[in-house]
Coordinates of C-alpha atoms in Angstrom, one line a residue:
M655 CA -3.3 -8.1 -8.9
A656 CA -3.5 -6.3 -5.8
L657 CA -3.0 -1.7 -3.6
L658 CA -1.5 1.7 -1.7
L659 CA -0.7 3.7 1.4
S660 CA 0.4 7.2 1.7
T661 CA 2.9 7.7 4.5
T662 CA 4.8 10.8 5.7
L663 CA 8.3 10.1 6.5
Q664 CA 10.1 12.5 8.8
A665 CA 13.7 13.6 8.1
A666 CA 16.6 11.8 9.8
G667 CA 20.3 11.8 9.5
A668 CA 23.0 14.4 8.5
D669 CA 22.4 16.7 5.6
G670 CA 25.3 15.1 3.8
T671 CA 23.9 11.6 4.0
W672 CA 22.6 10.2 0.7
T673 CA 21.0 6.7 0.3
H674 CA 21.3 5.0 -3.2
I675 CA 18.4 3.0 -4.4
T676 CA 18.6 0.6 -7.4
N677 CA 15.5 -0.9 -9.0
G678 CA 15.0 -4.1 -10.8
K679 CA 16.5 -6.5 -8.3
V680 CA 15.1 -8.8 -5.8
W681 CA 15.2 -7.4 -2.3
T682 CA 17.0 -9.3 0.4
D683 CA 16.9 -8.7 4.1
T684 CA 19.8 -8.2 6.5
N685 CA 20.0 -12.0 6.9
G686 CA 20.4 -12.4 3.1
K687 CA 16.8 -14.0 2.6
V688 CA 14.5 -12.8 -0.1
V689 CA 12.1 -10.2 1.3
Q690 CA 8.6 -11.4 1.2
A691 CA 6.3 -8.3 1.5
H692 CA 4.3 -8.1 -1.7
S693 CA 1.5 -5.4 -2.0
S694 CA 3.5 -3.7 0.6
G695 CA 2.1 -1.1 3.2
Y696 CA 4.2 1.3 5.0
L697 CA 4.2 3.1 8.4
Y698 CA 7.0 5.5 9.8
K699 CA 7.3 5.5 13.6
D700 CA 10.1 6.3 16.0
G701 CA 12.8 6.6 13.3
L702 CA 12.1 3.5 11.4
W703 CA 10.1 2.7 8.4
Y704 CA 7.9 -0.4 8.8
M705 CA 6.8 -2.5 5.9
V706 CA 3.9 -5.3 5.9
G707 CA 3.2 -7.4 2.9
E708 CA 2.3 -10.8 1.6
D709 CA 4.7 -13.8 2.1
R710 CA 4.4 -15.7 -1.0
T711 CA 6.9 -18.3 -0.3
D712 CA 3.9 -20.6 -0.9
P713 CA 2.3 -18.6 -3.7
W714 CA -1.4 -19.5 -2.9
R715 CA -1.2 -19.4 1.0
P716 CA 0.2 -16.0 1.7
D717 CA 1.1 -15.1 5.1
V718 CA 1.7 -11.4 6.4
N719 CA 5.3 -10.3 7.3
L720 CA 6.6 -7.3 8.9
Y721 CA 10.1 -5.7 8.3
S722 CA 11.9 -2.5 9.5
S723 CA 14.3 -0.2 7.9
P724 CA 16.0 3.0 8.6
D725 CA 16.5 3.9 5.0
L726 CA 14.1 1.9 2.7
T727 CA 17.0 -0.2 1.6
H728 CA 18.2 -2.3 4.6
W729 CA 15.2 -4.4 5.7
T730 CA 15.3 -6.4 8.9
F731 CA 12.7 -9.2 9.2
L732 CA 10.8 -8.7 12.5
A733 CA 7.8 -11.1 12.5
K734 CA 5.3 -13.1 10.7
I735 CA 2.4 -11.2 12.1
I736 CA -0.5 -13.1 10.4
E737 CA 0.0 -16.8 9.7
N738 CA -2.0 -19.2 7.7
G739 CA -3.7 -21.8 9.8
V740 CA -2.3 -20.2 13.0
T741 CA -3.6 -16.8 13.6
V742 CA -7.2 -17.9 12.9
K743 CA -8.5 -21.3 12.1
E744 CA -10.0 -20.2 8.7
L745 CA -6.6 -19.1 7.4
G746 CA -5.2 -22.3 5.7
R747 CA -8.5 -23.9 5.0
G748 CA -9.8 -22.0 2.0
R749 CA -9.1 -18.5 3.3
F750 CA -6.2 -16.2 2.2
I751 CA -5.2 -12.6 2.7
E752 CA -4.1 -10.0 0.2
R753 CA -3.0 -6.2 0.3
A754 CA -2.3 -6.0 4.1
K755 CA -1.9 -2.4 5.1
L756 CA -0.8 -1.1 8.6
L757 CA -2.1 1.7 10.5
Y758 CA -1.2 3.3 14.0
C759 CA -4.2 4.7 15.8
A760 CA -3.0 7.5 18.1
E761 CA -6.5 7.4 19.8
T762 CA -6.0 3.9 21.2
G763 CA -2.2 3.3 20.9
Q764 CA -3.1 0.1 18.9
Y765 CA -1.7 -1.1 15.6
V766 CA -4.4 -2.0 12.9
V767 CA -4.1 -4.1 9.9
W768 CA -6.7 -3.9 7.1
C769 CA -6.7 -6.5 4.3
H770 CA -8.5 -8.3 1.5
W771 CA -9.9 -11.4 3.2
E772 CA -10.7 -13.9 0.4
G773 CA -11.9 -17.5 -0.3
Q774 CA -11.9 -19.9 -3.1
G775 CA -12.8 -18.4 -6.5
Y776 CA -12.9 -14.9 -5.0
R777 CA -16.5 -15.5 -4.0
A778 CA -16.1 -14.2 -0.5
S779 CA -15.3 -10.6 -1.4
E780 CA -14.6 -9.6 2.2
A781 CA -12.2 -7.5 4.3
A782 CA -10.6 -8.3 7.7
V783 CA -9.2 -6.3 10.5
F784 CA -6.5 -7.3 12.9
V785 CA -5.3 -5.4 15.9
S786 CA -2.4 -5.5 18.2
D787 CA -0.8 -3.4 21.2
H788 CA 2.6 -3.9 19.7
I789 CA 3.7 -3.4 16.1
D790 CA 5.3 -6.8 15.7
G791 CA 2.3 -8.6 17.4
P792 CA 0.6 -10.7 18.3
Y793 CA -2.2 -9.6 16.1
T794 CA -5.7 -10.9 16.7
L795 CA -8.7 -10.9 14.3
H796 CA -11.2 -8.1 15.2
K797 CA -13.6 -8.6 12.4
A798 CA -14.0 -10.1 9.0
G799 CA -16.8 -9.8 6.5
R800 CA -18.1 -7.6 3.8
P801 CA -17.7 -4.0 5.0
L802 CA -21.2 -2.4 5.5
D803 CA -22.4 -5.5 3.6
I804 CA -20.6 -4.4 0.4
K805 CA -18.5 -6.8 -1.7
S806 CA -15.0 -5.6 -1.2
R807 CA -11.7 -6.9 -2.7
D808 CA -8.4 -5.2 -3.8
C809 CA -7.7 -2.5 -1.2
N810 CA -5.7 0.2 0.4
V811 CA -5.8 2.6 3.4
F812 CA -5.2 6.5 3.8
V813 CA -4.9 8.6 6.7
D814 CA -5.8 12.3 6.3
D815 CA -3.9 15.2 7.8
E816 CA -6.2 15.4 10.8
G817 CA -6.0 11.7 11.6
T818 CA -9.3 10.4 10.0
A819 CA -8.7 7.1 8.4
Y820 CA -10.1 5.6 5.2
F821 CA -10.3 2.1 3.7
I822 CA -10.4 2.2 -0.2
S823 CA -11.4 -1.0 -2.1
T824 CA -12.9 -2.3 -5.3
I825 CA -16.4 -3.1 -4.7
E826 CA -19.2 -5.0 -6.2
E827 CA -17.4 -7.3 -8.4
N828 CA -14.7 -4.8 -9.1
Q829 CA -17.1 -2.5 -10.8
H830 CA -16.4 0.6 -8.6
L831 CA -14.2 2.1 -5.9
G832 CA -15.5 2.4 -2.5
M833 CA -14.2 5.0 0.1
F834 CA -15.0 3.9 3.5
K835 CA -14.6 6.3 6.4
L836 CA -13.4 4.5 9.5
S837 CA -14.3 4.8 13.1
K838 CA -11.9 6.7 15.4
D839 CA -10.2 3.4 16.5
Y840 CA -9.7 2.7 12.7
T841 CA -11.5 -0.8 13.2
E842 CA -15.1 -0.2 11.9
P843 CA -16.5 1.2 8.5
L844 CA -18.9 4.0 9.2
S845 CA -19.9 5.1 5.7
C846 CA -19.0 4.3 2.1
Q847 CA -18.8 6.7 -0.9
L848 CA -18.9 5.2 -4.3
L849 CA -16.2 6.5 -6.7
F850 CA -15.4 5.8 -10.5
A851 CA -18.7 4.0 -11.1
H852 CA -18.4 1.2 -13.6
Q853 CA -14.6 2.0 -14.4
Q854 CA -13.2 -1.2 -12.9
R855 CA -10.3 0.4 -11.1
E856 CA -8.1 -1.3 -8.5
A857 CA -4.8 -0.7 -6.6
P858 CA -5.7 2.8 -5.4
A859 CA -2.9 4.9 -3.9
I860 CA -3.7 8.4 -2.5
V861 CA -1.6 11.3 -1.5
H862 CA -2.4 14.7 -0.3
V863 CA -0.3 17.6 -1.8
D864 CA -0.8 21.3 -1.5
G865 CA -4.6 21.0 -0.8
I866 CA -5.1 18.5 -3.6
Y867 CA -5.9 14.8 -3.3
Y868 CA -4.2 12.6 -6.0
M869 CA -5.2 9.0 -6.6
L870 CA -3.4 6.6 -8.8
S871 CA -5.0 3.3 -9.8
S872 CA -4.8 0.5 -12.3
A873 CA -7.3 -1.5 -14.4
C874 CA -8.2 -5.1 -13.3
T875 CA -6.0 -7.4 -15.5
G876 CA -4.9 -10.0 -13.0
W877 CA -1.2 -10.3 -12.7
D878 CA -0.5 -8.5 -15.9
P879 CA 0.5 -4.8 -15.9
N880 CA -1.6 -2.1 -17.5
Q881 CA -1.8 1.6 -17.9
C882 CA -1.7 3.6 -14.6
K883 CA -4.2 6.5 -14.4
M884 CA -4.5 9.5 -12.2
S885 CA -7.3 11.5 -10.8
H886 CA -7.3 14.5 -8.4
S887 CA -9.8 16.3 -6.2
T888 CA -10.0 18.8 -3.4
S889 CA -12.3 16.3 -1.5
L890 CA -11.7 12.7 -0.8
T891 CA -15.4 11.7 -1.3
E892 CA -16.4 13.8 -4.3
G893 CA -15.3 15.9 -7.3
W894 CA -12.5 13.6 -8.7
S895 CA -11.5 14.6 -12.2
P896 CA -11.7 12.4 -15.1
L897 CA -8.9 9.6 -15.2
E898 CA -5.7 10.6 -17.1
N899 CA -3.0 8.3 -18.2
V900 CA 0.4 8.6 -16.4
G901 CA 3.7 6.7 -17.0
D902 CA 3.9 4.4 -19.9
S903 CA 1.4 1.8 -21.2
I904 CA 2.1 -0.7 -18.5
C905 CA 3.3 1.7 -15.8
F906 CA 7.0 0.4 -16.2
D907 CA 5.8 -3.2 -15.6
T908 CA 4.4 -2.2 -12.1
Q909 CA 1.2 -1.7 -10.1
A910 CA 1.0 0.9 -7.4
T911 CA 1.1 -0.2 -3.8
A912 CA 2.2 2.9 -1.9
I913 CA 3.1 6.6 -2.2
L914 CA 5.7 7.8 0.3
T915 CA 6.1 11.4 1.4
I916 CA 9.6 12.7 2.4
R917 CA 9.3 16.1 4.0
G918 CA 12.9 17.4 4.3
T919 CA 14.5 20.6 5.5
K920 CA 14.9 21.8 1.9
Q921 CA 12.1 20.2 -0.1
T922 CA 9.4 17.6 -0.1
T923 CA 9.7 14.5 -2.3
Y924 CA 7.2 11.8 -3.0
L925 CA 8.2 8.3 -3.8
Y926 CA 6.1 5.9 -6.0
V927 CA 6.3 2.2 -4.8
G928 CA 5.0 -0.5 -7.1
D929 CA 4.8 -4.2 -7.4
R930 CA 6.5 -5.7 -10.4
W931 CA 4.3 -9.0 -10.4
M932 CA 5.5 -12.4 -11.6
D933 CA 9.0 -11.4 -12.3
P934 CA 10.2 -14.2 -12.7
G935 CA 7.5 -15.7 -10.6
L936 CA 5.0 -14.8 -7.8
P937 CA 7.5 -15.4 -4.9
E938 CA 10.2 -13.5 -6.4
S939 CA 8.0 -10.5 -7.6
K940 CA 10.0 -7.3 -7.3
T941 CA 9.4 -4.0 -5.4
I942 CA 10.1 -0.8 -7.5
I943 CA 10.4 2.6 -6.0
F944 CA 11.3 6.0 -7.6
P945 CA 10.4 9.6 -7.3
V946 CA 7.0 11.0 -8.6
T947 CA 6.0 14.6 -8.9
F948 CA 2.5 16.1 -8.0
K949 CA 1.7 19.6 -8.7
D950 CA -1.3 21.7 -9.7
G951 CA -3.5 18.7 -10.6
Q952 CA -0.7 17.1 -12.7
C953 CA 1.4 14.0 -12.0
E954 CA 4.8 13.3 -13.6
L955 CA 5.7 9.5 -13.3
I956 CA 8.9 8.8 -14.9
Y957 CA 10.8 5.6 -14.2
K958 CA 14.3 5.8 -12.5
E959 CA 16.4 2.7 -12.5
E960 CA 18.8 4.2 -10.0
F961 CA 18.7 7.4 -7.8
D962 CA 20.0 8.9 -4.7
I963 CA 17.9 10.5 -1.9
N964 CA 18.7 12.6 1.1
F965 CA 16.1 11.9 3.8
T966 CA 17.1 14.9 5.9
T967 CA 16.9 17.6 3.2
G968 CA 14.3 15.7 1.0
E969 CA 16.4 16.1 -2.1
W970 CA 17.0 13.5 -4.7
R971 CA 19.2 13.1 -7.7

């Protein structure tokens, strides 16, 4: 399986506007086509949510698609921003992409995509970085390889409050997690801190709440769901607490891909986003989203089949 991005979503719309979200269905875009954005990453900018993810129409040659939405429910297809055999020659000839995540670098004004860049038998164990001056492309390959010569697979990104960006991935044959601090332009790894040594965690998702960092992650069990675990720390690179179980034993048949932060006029709400893999097959895998609570080092992860959210006030019901 594959990871998670934490994104702050600014309030928009009238106080009385509520958005209804129903889980368990295949998402379709505004043209009625199945949304192909598995292992999704999110970026909020200029009043819209942007979502990137794997296009698994051809299950084993995934491209990367970009969608936009004003409300996390009505998605418009914008572009295939990375395409097998087109964007770079290696794609489509033994190379494929997983866990694409999108960043905007205010320092350079560029959009940056980090992803797992893999080959046959998962022997490559590399990452790749793509850049563009426009959110919908064209994107060009900036660099591919093992970050700091470290084997890297399942991954995510996180941007701290002051703008420092991190690439987080499973490293050294999925044995540990690596926290890679990125350069100011978000394209180069500068250092790596090993976390959760020999605990075989993947799909890391990080959020910062009231001075505490929370990380959700899963075990490495392929496409099969497993117990989600949480750890917290006041520092990104050290002091993480022992892993604790959250949610049910298979995390409601999901694996974390993102945590979204909704800062409203009345309260702040956090949304868990997870992949429901192989339901019923890889191209039809579902995206699940519901509120999650973080407070005083604790996480309450309780599945909601349906809920309403007000993006202006930050309330949900």
